[in-house]
């Protein structure tokens, strides 16, 4: 090859190599999906959806999945209450199908503004997201435990006409308990607060879910995957456009159920900051401000977990202050459900062994509730308070 051609050949190769090097060192910058948003626009009285819109002015918020599951939880809980409210035996299979959303099991509940067909045809379920941050085997263990509790609830509901006593299922006052004095309905409800809400909101949507795409719109939707994760977390906490609007320490200003209610009741120091945390986190997503996003997610997770730990300790204290067997049984039922749920408090590095050890020390005896002592209650309270720095 002539010298001139050889020089041109090497020059051409060098240009190609330099081009590759330039591409590697200067990755393509993907533009933000939304225009930047001013955080100062947000106040405690800002409805969640107000500012989160696209360039056409359409809302980018979709609450359907979160609110639908919230209403499924309400419907299941309403059915659990029928054993006492309506003095009727419950159907274990119906509870299981409501949990899994199969067999068109939901019906209209006017007082809760629930339309059964909306839930039945939604394509969502409680079971599919319960304990979903865990390994598949751990998640299935939590789900089959709930299925078993539905069976226990059906069995104890057959005793609605009995007066409960040691070894005898029935009613203590207005509370329905099993032969060991445990209020199964409370165990189910409080277990779901942990396995469903604490786990899916805190450990999935506001933790691993923060790595979702935020540069493209989900096909056929108005939102990015990350925007939707954050919105779904809010929608699984509350049905209200302003969470706990108008609340004071003495009076809860909005109708809230489950975790949303207990945050107000058992986290007086920070319940008023939750709505702003959700707004700021959502605005941070608009701005692609990862630091602010993680800060607000951490606040919501930590303070939600602290609320249920405080609730567990609070109900243990109510067992001690209770003046009747009925009051004490109701208190311990709620407390035990919350103690189970502590295993989903990943911000505080709580595992199943921690909550199981406390539960076993409290009620793993022949007569359960009837065998409780101040020493057992005090030991449980101290362990939880120490772990959560209450």
Short mmCIF file of C-alpha atoms in Angstrom, two decimals:
data_model
loop_
_atom_site.label_atom_id
_atom_site.label_comp_id
_atom_site.label_asym_id
_atom_site.label_seq_id
_atom_site.Cartn_x
_atom_site.Cartn_y
_atom_site.Cartn_z
CA UNK A 1 0.00 0.00 0.00
CA UNK A 2 1.42 3.46 -0.94
CA UNK A 3 2.60 5.62 1.97
CA UNK A 4 -0.06 8.27 1.45
CA UNK A 5 -2.82 5.67 1.35
CA UNK A 6 -1.39 4.02 4.47
CA UNK A 7 -1.43 7.34 6.33
CA UNK A 8 -5.01 7.96 5.29
CA UNK A 9 -5.97 4.43 6.40
CA UNK A 10 -4.55 4.96 9.90
CA UNK A 11 -6.09 8.42 10.15
CA UNK A 12 -9.48 6.90 9.30
CA UNK A 13 -9.09 4.18 11.96
CA UNK A 14 -8.04 6.78 14.54
CA UNK A 15 -11.08 8.89 13.79
CA UNK A 16 -13.36 5.89 14.29
CA UNK A 17 -11.70 5.00 17.61
CA UNK A 18 -11.92 8.57 18.84
CA UNK A 19 -15.57 8.63 17.86
CA UNK A 20 -16.28 5.52 19.90
CA UNK A 21 -14.37 7.00 22.86
CA UNK A 22 -16.35 10.22 22.63
CA UNK A 23 -19.67 8.30 22.68
CA UNK A 24 -18.61 6.31 25.71
CA UNK A 25 -17.55 9.40 27.67
CA UNK A 26 -20.58 11.50 26.72
CA UNK A 27 -23.74 9.44 27.11
CA UNK A 28 -26.89 10.76 25.52
CA UNK A 29 -28.80 13.04 27.88
CA UNK A 30 -32.48 12.09 28.17
CA UNK A 31 -34.70 15.16 28.61
CA UNK A 32 -36.99 15.45 31.63
CA UNK A 33 -40.55 14.28 31.06
CA UNK A 34 -42.07 17.34 32.77
CA UNK A 35 -41.28 21.03 33.21
CA UNK A 36 -39.65 21.87 36.53
CA UNK A 37 -42.00 22.53 39.44
CA UNK A 38 -41.61 25.08 42.24
CA UNK A 39 -41.80 23.31 45.63
CA UNK A 40 -43.07 26.53 47.24
CA UNK A 41 -46.40 26.08 45.44
CA UNK A 42 -47.20 23.20 47.78
CA UNK A 43 -48.99 23.76 51.07
CA UNK A 44 -50.79 21.58 53.61
CA UNK A 45 -54.09 22.56 51.95
CA UNK A 46 -53.01 21.57 48.43
CA UNK A 47 -55.16 18.70 47.08
CA UNK A 48 -52.93 15.89 45.88
CA UNK A 49 -53.88 16.13 42.21
CA UNK A 50 -53.81 19.92 41.84
CA UNK A 51 -50.40 20.53 40.27
CA UNK A 52 -49.49 17.17 38.76
CA UNK A 53 -50.55 17.67 35.15
CA UNK A 54 -48.98 17.18 31.73
CA UNK A 55 -48.31 19.75 29.01
CA UNK A 56 -51.92 19.46 27.82
CA UNK A 57 -53.28 20.14 31.29
CA UNK A 58 -54.40 16.54 31.87
CA UNK A 59 -53.82 14.98 35.27
CA UNK A 60 -50.93 12.54 35.50
CA UNK A 61 -52.36 11.02 38.69
CA UNK A 62 -54.33 7.76 38.61
CA UNK A 63 -55.58 6.48 41.99
CA UNK A 64 -57.54 3.51 40.64
CA UNK A 65 -55.27 0.63 41.68
CA UNK A 66 -54.54 1.97 45.17
CA UNK A 67 -58.07 3.13 45.94
CA UNK A 68 -59.59 -0.09 44.60
CA UNK A 69 -57.45 -2.21 46.90
CA UNK A 70 -58.21 0.14 49.79
CA UNK A 71 -61.94 -0.43 49.19
CA UNK A 72 -61.37 -4.19 48.94
CA UNK A 73 -59.76 -4.03 52.38
CA UNK A 74 -62.76 -2.05 53.64
CA UNK A 75 -65.19 -4.58 52.15
CA UNK A 76 -63.38 -7.56 53.66
CA UNK A 77 -63.20 -5.85 57.04
CA UNK A 78 -66.92 -4.99 56.84
CA UNK A 79 -67.73 -8.65 56.23
CA UNK A 80 -65.61 -9.70 59.23
CA UNK A 81 -67.73 -7.42 61.40
CA UNK A 82 -70.96 -9.13 60.34
CA UNK A 83 -70.46 -11.90 62.89
CA UNK A 84 -71.05 -9.36 65.68
CA UNK A 85 -73.00 -6.67 63.83
CA UNK A 86 -75.53 -9.08 62.31
CA UNK A 87 -75.09 -12.12 64.59
CA UNK A 88 -74.30 -14.42 61.68
CA UNK A 89 -71.87 -17.21 60.87
CA UNK A 90 -69.29 -16.28 58.24
CA UNK A 91 -68.13 -18.18 55.17
CA UNK A 92 -64.39 -18.96 55.09
CA UNK A 93 -64.38 -19.48 51.34
CA UNK A 94 -66.05 -16.11 50.74
CA UNK A 95 -63.33 -14.37 52.76
CA UNK A 96 -60.65 -16.19 50.77
CA UNK A 97 -62.22 -15.23 47.44
CA UNK A 98 -62.54 -11.60 48.56
CA UNK A 99 -58.84 -11.66 49.47
CA UNK A 100 -57.97 -13.08 46.04
CA UNK A 101 -60.73 -11.21 44.14
CA UNK A 102 -62.23 -14.28 42.56
CA UNK A 103 -65.77 -15.50 42.08
CA UNK A 104 -67.39 -12.04 41.98
CA UNK A 105 -67.35 -12.03 45.78
CA UNK A 106 -67.73 -8.30 46.42
CA UNK A 107 -71.16 -6.73 46.86
CA UNK A 108 -72.41 -3.15 47.14
CA UNK A 109 -71.87 -1.53 50.55
CA UNK A 110 -73.72 1.78 50.50
CA UNK A 111 -72.31 3.11 53.76
CA UNK A 112 -68.77 2.77 52.39
CA UNK A 113 -69.66 3.90 48.85
CA UNK A 114 -68.46 0.57 47.53
CA UNK A 115 -69.80 -0.78 44.24
CA UNK A 116 -69.23 -4.52 44.16
CA UNK A 117 -68.94 -4.88 40.39
CA UNK A 118 -66.24 -2.18 40.29
CA UNK A 119 -64.08 -4.27 42.60
CA UNK A 120 -64.93 -7.63 41.01
CA UNK A 121 -64.00 -6.47 37.50
CA UNK A 122 -60.98 -4.35 38.46
CA UNK A 123 -58.29 -6.95 37.85
CA UNK A 124 -56.69 -6.08 41.21
CA UNK A 125 -56.53 -8.10 44.42
CA UNK A 126 -55.23 -7.88 47.97
CA UNK A 127 -53.60 -11.28 47.88
CA UNK A 128 -51.30 -10.50 44.97
CA UNK A 129 -49.53 -7.64 46.79
CA UNK A 130 -49.61 -9.01 50.35
CA UNK A 131 -46.05 -9.45 51.67
CA UNK A 132 -44.83 -8.86 48.12
CA UNK A 133 -41.45 -7.45 49.20
CA UNK A 134 -40.56 -10.84 50.65
CA UNK A 135 -39.22 -13.94 48.91
CA UNK A 136 -41.86 -15.99 47.12
CA UNK A 137 -41.85 -18.60 49.91
CA UNK A 138 -42.16 -15.97 52.67
CA UNK A 139 -44.90 -14.14 50.78
CA UNK A 140 -46.87 -17.34 50.31
CA UNK A 141 -46.47 -18.15 54.00
CA UNK A 142 -48.04 -14.80 54.92
CA UNK A 143 -50.88 -15.30 52.42
CA UNK A 144 -51.69 -18.85 53.50
CA UNK A 145 -51.62 -17.67 57.14
CA UNK A 146 -54.37 -15.20 56.27
CA UNK A 147 -56.33 -17.90 54.47
CA UNK A 148 -56.06 -19.98 57.65
CA UNK A 149 -57.22 -17.03 59.74
CA UNK A 150 -60.30 -16.74 57.53
CA UNK A 151 -61.05 -20.35 58.40
CA UNK A 152 -60.58 -19.61 62.09
CA UNK A 153 -62.85 -16.57 61.79
CA UNK A 154 -65.56 -18.67 60.21
CA UNK A 155 -65.27 -21.24 63.00
CA UNK A 156 -65.43 -18.70 65.83
CA UNK A 157 -68.34 -16.88 64.16
CA UNK A 158 -70.47 -19.95 64.80
CA UNK A 159 -70.22 -19.09 68.52
CA UNK A 160 -71.77 -15.62 68.24
CA UNK A 161 -74.60 -16.63 70.60
CA UNK A 162 -72.24 -17.92 73.34
CA UNK A 163 -70.71 -16.04 76.25
CA UNK A 164 -66.97 -16.52 76.07
CA UNK A 165 -64.92 -17.88 78.95
CA UNK A 166 -61.66 -19.74 79.39
CA UNK A 167 -61.71 -22.55 76.80
CA UNK A 168 -65.05 -21.39 75.33
CA UNK A 169 -65.41 -19.25 72.19
CA UNK A 170 -68.10 -16.57 72.11
CA UNK A 171 -68.71 -12.95 72.96
CA UNK A 172 -66.97 -10.93 75.63
CA UNK A 173 -69.16 -7.87 75.75
CA UNK A 174 -69.49 -6.97 72.07
CA UNK A 175 -66.25 -8.67 71.01
CA UNK A 176 -66.16 -12.14 69.48
CA UNK A 177 -63.20 -14.24 70.65
CA UNK A 178 -61.99 -17.81 70.20
CA UNK A 179 -61.52 -20.40 72.94
CA UNK A 180 -58.18 -18.79 73.90
CA UNK A 181 -59.77 -15.35 74.19
CA UNK A 182 -58.27 -13.99 70.95
CA UNK A 183 -60.33 -11.65 68.76
CA UNK A 184 -59.60 -13.14 65.34
CA UNK A 185 -61.12 -10.27 63.37
CA UNK A 186 -58.59 -7.89 64.91
CA UNK A 187 -55.70 -10.23 64.12
CA UNK A 188 -56.76 -10.27 60.46
CA UNK A 189 -57.24 -6.52 60.18
CA UNK A 190 -54.00 -5.54 61.90
CA UNK A 191 -52.02 -8.24 60.08
CA UNK A 192 -53.17 -6.76 56.78
CA UNK A 193 -52.14 -3.27 57.86
CA UNK A 194 -48.60 -4.64 58.05
CA UNK A 195 -48.51 -7.27 55.30
CA UNK A 196 -50.50 -5.15 52.83
CA UNK A 197 -50.05 -1.43 53.57
CA UNK A 198 -46.74 -1.17 55.43
CA UNK A 199 -45.12 -3.70 53.13
CA UNK A 200 -46.48 -2.63 49.75
CA UNK A 201 -46.38 1.11 50.37
CA UNK A 202 -43.10 1.25 52.29
CA UNK A 203 -41.05 -1.69 51.09
CA UNK A 204 -42.18 -1.86 47.48
CA UNK A 205 -43.62 1.36 46.05
CA UNK A 206 -41.52 3.79 48.12
CA UNK A 207 -38.38 1.70 48.23
CA UNK A 208 -37.53 -0.64 45.34
CA UNK A 209 -40.23 1.13 43.32
CA UNK A 210 -38.23 4.36 43.34
CA UNK A 211 -35.97 2.97 40.62
CA UNK A 212 -38.86 2.84 38.13
CA UNK A 213 -38.62 4.72 34.81
CA UNK A 214 -39.40 8.44 34.94
CA UNK A 215 -38.45 9.52 31.41
CA UNK A 216 -41.24 7.94 29.39
CA UNK A 217 -45.00 7.74 29.68
CA UNK A 218 -46.46 4.28 30.27
CA UNK A 219 -48.13 3.08 27.08
CA UNK A 220 -51.72 4.26 26.93
CA UNK A 221 -51.42 6.29 30.15
CA UNK A 222 -50.61 9.86 31.19
CA UNK A 223 -47.96 9.00 33.79
CA UNK A 224 -44.48 7.52 34.10
CA UNK A 225 -43.96 4.29 36.03
CA UNK A 226 -42.32 6.19 38.89
CA UNK A 227 -45.14 8.74 39.07
CA UNK A 228 -47.64 5.94 39.27
CA UNK A 229 -45.77 4.10 42.03
CA UNK A 230 -45.86 7.21 44.20
CA UNK A 231 -49.53 7.88 43.44
CA UNK A 232 -50.48 4.28 44.17
CA UNK A 233 -48.79 4.53 47.58
CA UNK A 234 -50.89 7.59 48.45
CA UNK A 235 -54.07 5.94 47.14
CA UNK A 236 -53.52 2.83 49.27
CA UNK A 237 -53.19 5.03 52.37
CA UNK A 238 -56.24 7.26 51.95
CA UNK A 239 -59.27 7.99 49.78
CA UNK A 240 -59.06 11.71 50.55
CA UNK A 241 -57.54 14.45 48.32
CA UNK A 242 -55.89 15.95 51.42
CA UNK A 243 -54.78 13.31 53.91
CA UNK A 244 -55.89 14.21 57.47
CA UNK A 245 -57.10 17.66 56.38
CA UNK A 246 -58.21 19.75 59.36
CA UNK A 247 -56.92 17.28 61.92
CA UNK A 248 -55.74 18.28 65.38
CA UNK A 249 -54.20 16.09 68.06
CA UNK A 250 -57.65 15.77 69.60
CA UNK A 251 -59.80 15.36 66.49
CA UNK A 252 -59.12 13.51 63.25
CA UNK A 253 -60.36 15.77 60.46
CA UNK A 254 -61.01 13.18 57.75
CA UNK A 255 -62.51 9.73 57.56
CA UNK A 256 -59.59 7.31 57.46
CA UNK A 257 -59.32 3.56 57.88
CA UNK A 258 -56.49 1.17 58.77
CA UNK A 259 -52.94 2.57 58.57
CA UNK A 260 -54.16 6.07 57.72
CA UNK A 261 -56.11 6.21 60.96
CA UNK A 262 -53.39 4.78 63.18
CA UNK A 263 -50.77 7.22 61.87
CA UNK A 264 -52.95 10.00 63.28
CA UNK A 265 -53.67 8.17 66.52
CA UNK A 266 -50.17 6.88 67.30
CA UNK A 267 -47.78 9.32 65.64
CA UNK A 268 -48.87 12.67 67.06
CA UNK A 269 -45.43 14.16 66.43
CA UNK A 270 -45.54 13.72 62.66
CA UNK A 271 -49.01 12.85 61.32
CA UNK A 272 -49.48 16.47 60.17
CA UNK A 273 -46.38 16.22 57.95
CA UNK A 274 -47.49 13.21 55.91
CA UNK A 275 -49.51 15.05 53.28
CA UNK A 276 -46.68 17.48 52.57
CA UNK A 277 -44.24 14.57 52.37
CA UNK A 278 -46.37 12.95 49.68
CA UNK A 279 -46.70 16.26 47.79
CA UNK A 280 -42.98 17.05 47.96
CA UNK A 281 -42.03 13.54 46.93
CA UNK A 282 -44.35 13.73 43.93
CA UNK A 283 -42.96 17.14 42.98
CA UNK A 284 -39.46 15.70 43.31
CA UNK A 285 -40.42 13.08 40.74
CA UNK A 286 -41.54 15.85 38.38
CA UNK A 287 -38.16 17.55 38.93
CA UNK A 288 -36.11 14.35 38.80
CA UNK A 289 -34.78 15.38 42.21
CA UNK A 290 -33.66 12.01 43.56
CA UNK A 291 -32.28 13.42 46.81
CA UNK A 292 -35.59 15.04 47.76
CA UNK A 293 -37.53 12.00 46.57
CA UNK A 294 -35.57 9.62 48.80
CA UNK A 295 -35.80 12.02 51.73
CA UNK A 296 -39.61 12.12 51.59
CA UNK A 297 -39.92 8.37 50.98
CA UNK A 298 -37.73 7.68 54.01
CA UNK A 299 -39.89 9.96 56.17
CA UNK A 300 -43.12 8.23 55.12
CA UNK A 301 -41.66 4.76 55.65
CA UNK A 302 -40.02 5.48 59.01
CA UNK A 303 -42.94 7.35 60.51
CA UNK A 304 -45.52 4.79 59.31
CA UNK A 305 -43.51 1.99 60.91
CA UNK A 306 -43.12 3.98 64.11
CA UNK A 307 -46.90 4.48 64.19
CA UNK A 308 -47.70 0.76 64.19
CA UNK A 309 -44.96 0.03 66.73
CA UNK A 310 -46.45 2.72 68.97
CA UNK A 311 -49.89 1.21 68.38
CA UNK A 312 -48.62 -2.21 69.47
CA UNK A 313 -47.22 -0.72 72.69
CA UNK A 314 -50.35 1.37 73.15
CA UNK A 315 -52.68 -1.62 73.01
CA UNK A 316 -50.48 -3.60 75.37
CA UNK A 317 -50.89 -0.68 77.79
CA UNK A 318 -54.66 -0.78 77.27
CA UNK A 319 -54.62 -4.44 78.33
CA UNK A 320 -53.06 -3.33 81.61
CA UNK A 321 -55.50 -0.46 82.13
CA UNK A 322 -58.58 -2.43 81.04
CA UNK A 323 -61.14 -2.90 83.79
CA UNK A 324 -63.11 -5.73 82.16
CA UNK A 325 -62.23 -8.96 80.38
CA UNK A 326 -63.95 -7.58 77.27
CA UNK A 327 -61.81 -4.44 77.20
CA UNK A 328 -58.64 -6.42 77.83
CA UNK A 329 -59.42 -9.02 75.16
CA UNK A 330 -60.13 -6.33 72.58
CA UNK A 331 -56.90 -4.52 73.45
CA UNK A 332 -54.73 -7.62 73.20
CA UNK A 333 -56.36 -8.65 69.92
CA UNK A 334 -55.36 -5.35 68.32
CA UNK A 335 -51.95 -5.46 69.95
CA UNK A 336 -51.19 -8.97 68.72
CA UNK A 337 -52.10 -8.03 65.15
CA UNK A 338 -49.78 -5.06 65.25
CA UNK A 339 -46.97 -7.13 66.77
CA UNK A 340 -47.26 -9.59 63.87
CA UNK A 341 -47.06 -6.65 61.46
CA UNK A 342 -43.78 -5.41 62.91
CA UNK A 343 -41.97 -7.97 60.74
CA UNK A 344 -42.65 -5.71 57.75
CA UNK A 345 -40.89 -2.72 59.33
CA UNK A 346 -37.74 -2.89 57.24
CA UNK A 347 -36.60 0.65 58.08
CA UNK A 348 -36.07 -0.60 61.63
CA UNK A 349 -34.56 -3.92 60.48
CA UNK A 350 -37.29 -6.00 62.09
CA UNK A 351 -37.65 -9.63 61.01
CA UNK A 352 -40.22 -12.37 61.53
CA UNK A 353 -38.29 -13.84 64.46
CA UNK A 354 -38.55 -10.58 66.41
CA UNK A 355 -42.34 -10.45 66.21
CA UNK A 356 -42.79 -14.23 66.56
CA UNK A 357 -40.69 -14.32 69.72
CA UNK A 358 -42.86 -11.61 71.29
CA UNK A 359 -46.10 -13.29 70.18
CA UNK A 360 -45.03 -16.68 71.51
CA UNK A 361 -44.03 -15.23 74.87
CA UNK A 362 -47.41 -13.54 75.16
CA UNK A 363 -49.92 -16.16 74.07
CA UNK A 364 -48.22 -19.47 73.28
CA UNK A 365 -49.79 -21.08 76.32
CA UNK A 366 -52.81 -23.35 76.77
CA UNK A 367 -55.24 -20.52 77.48
CA UNK A 368 -53.70 -17.62 75.54
CA UNK A 369 -55.36 -14.38 76.64
CA UNK A 370 -56.53 -15.91 79.90
CA UNK A 371 -52.91 -16.65 80.89
CA UNK A 372 -51.57 -13.14 80.34
CA UNK A 373 -49.75 -11.37 83.18
CA UNK A 374 -48.28 -7.93 83.73
CA UNK A 375 -44.80 -9.41 83.42
CA UNK A 376 -45.54 -10.81 79.96
CA UNK A 377 -47.03 -7.50 78.82
CA UNK A 378 -44.15 -5.47 80.24
CA UNK A 379 -41.53 -7.66 78.54
CA UNK A 380 -43.26 -7.29 75.16
CA UNK A 381 -43.62 -3.52 75.54
CA UNK A 382 -39.98 -3.11 76.50
CA UNK A 383 -38.74 -5.16 73.55
CA UNK A 384 -40.76 -3.12 71.04
CA UNK A 385 -39.96 0.24 72.64
CA UNK A 386 -36.26 -0.55 72.60
CA UNK A 387 -36.24 -1.72 68.99
CA UNK A 388 -38.13 1.33 67.72
CA UNK A 389 -36.61 3.83 70.16
CA UNK A 390 -40.06 4.86 71.38
#
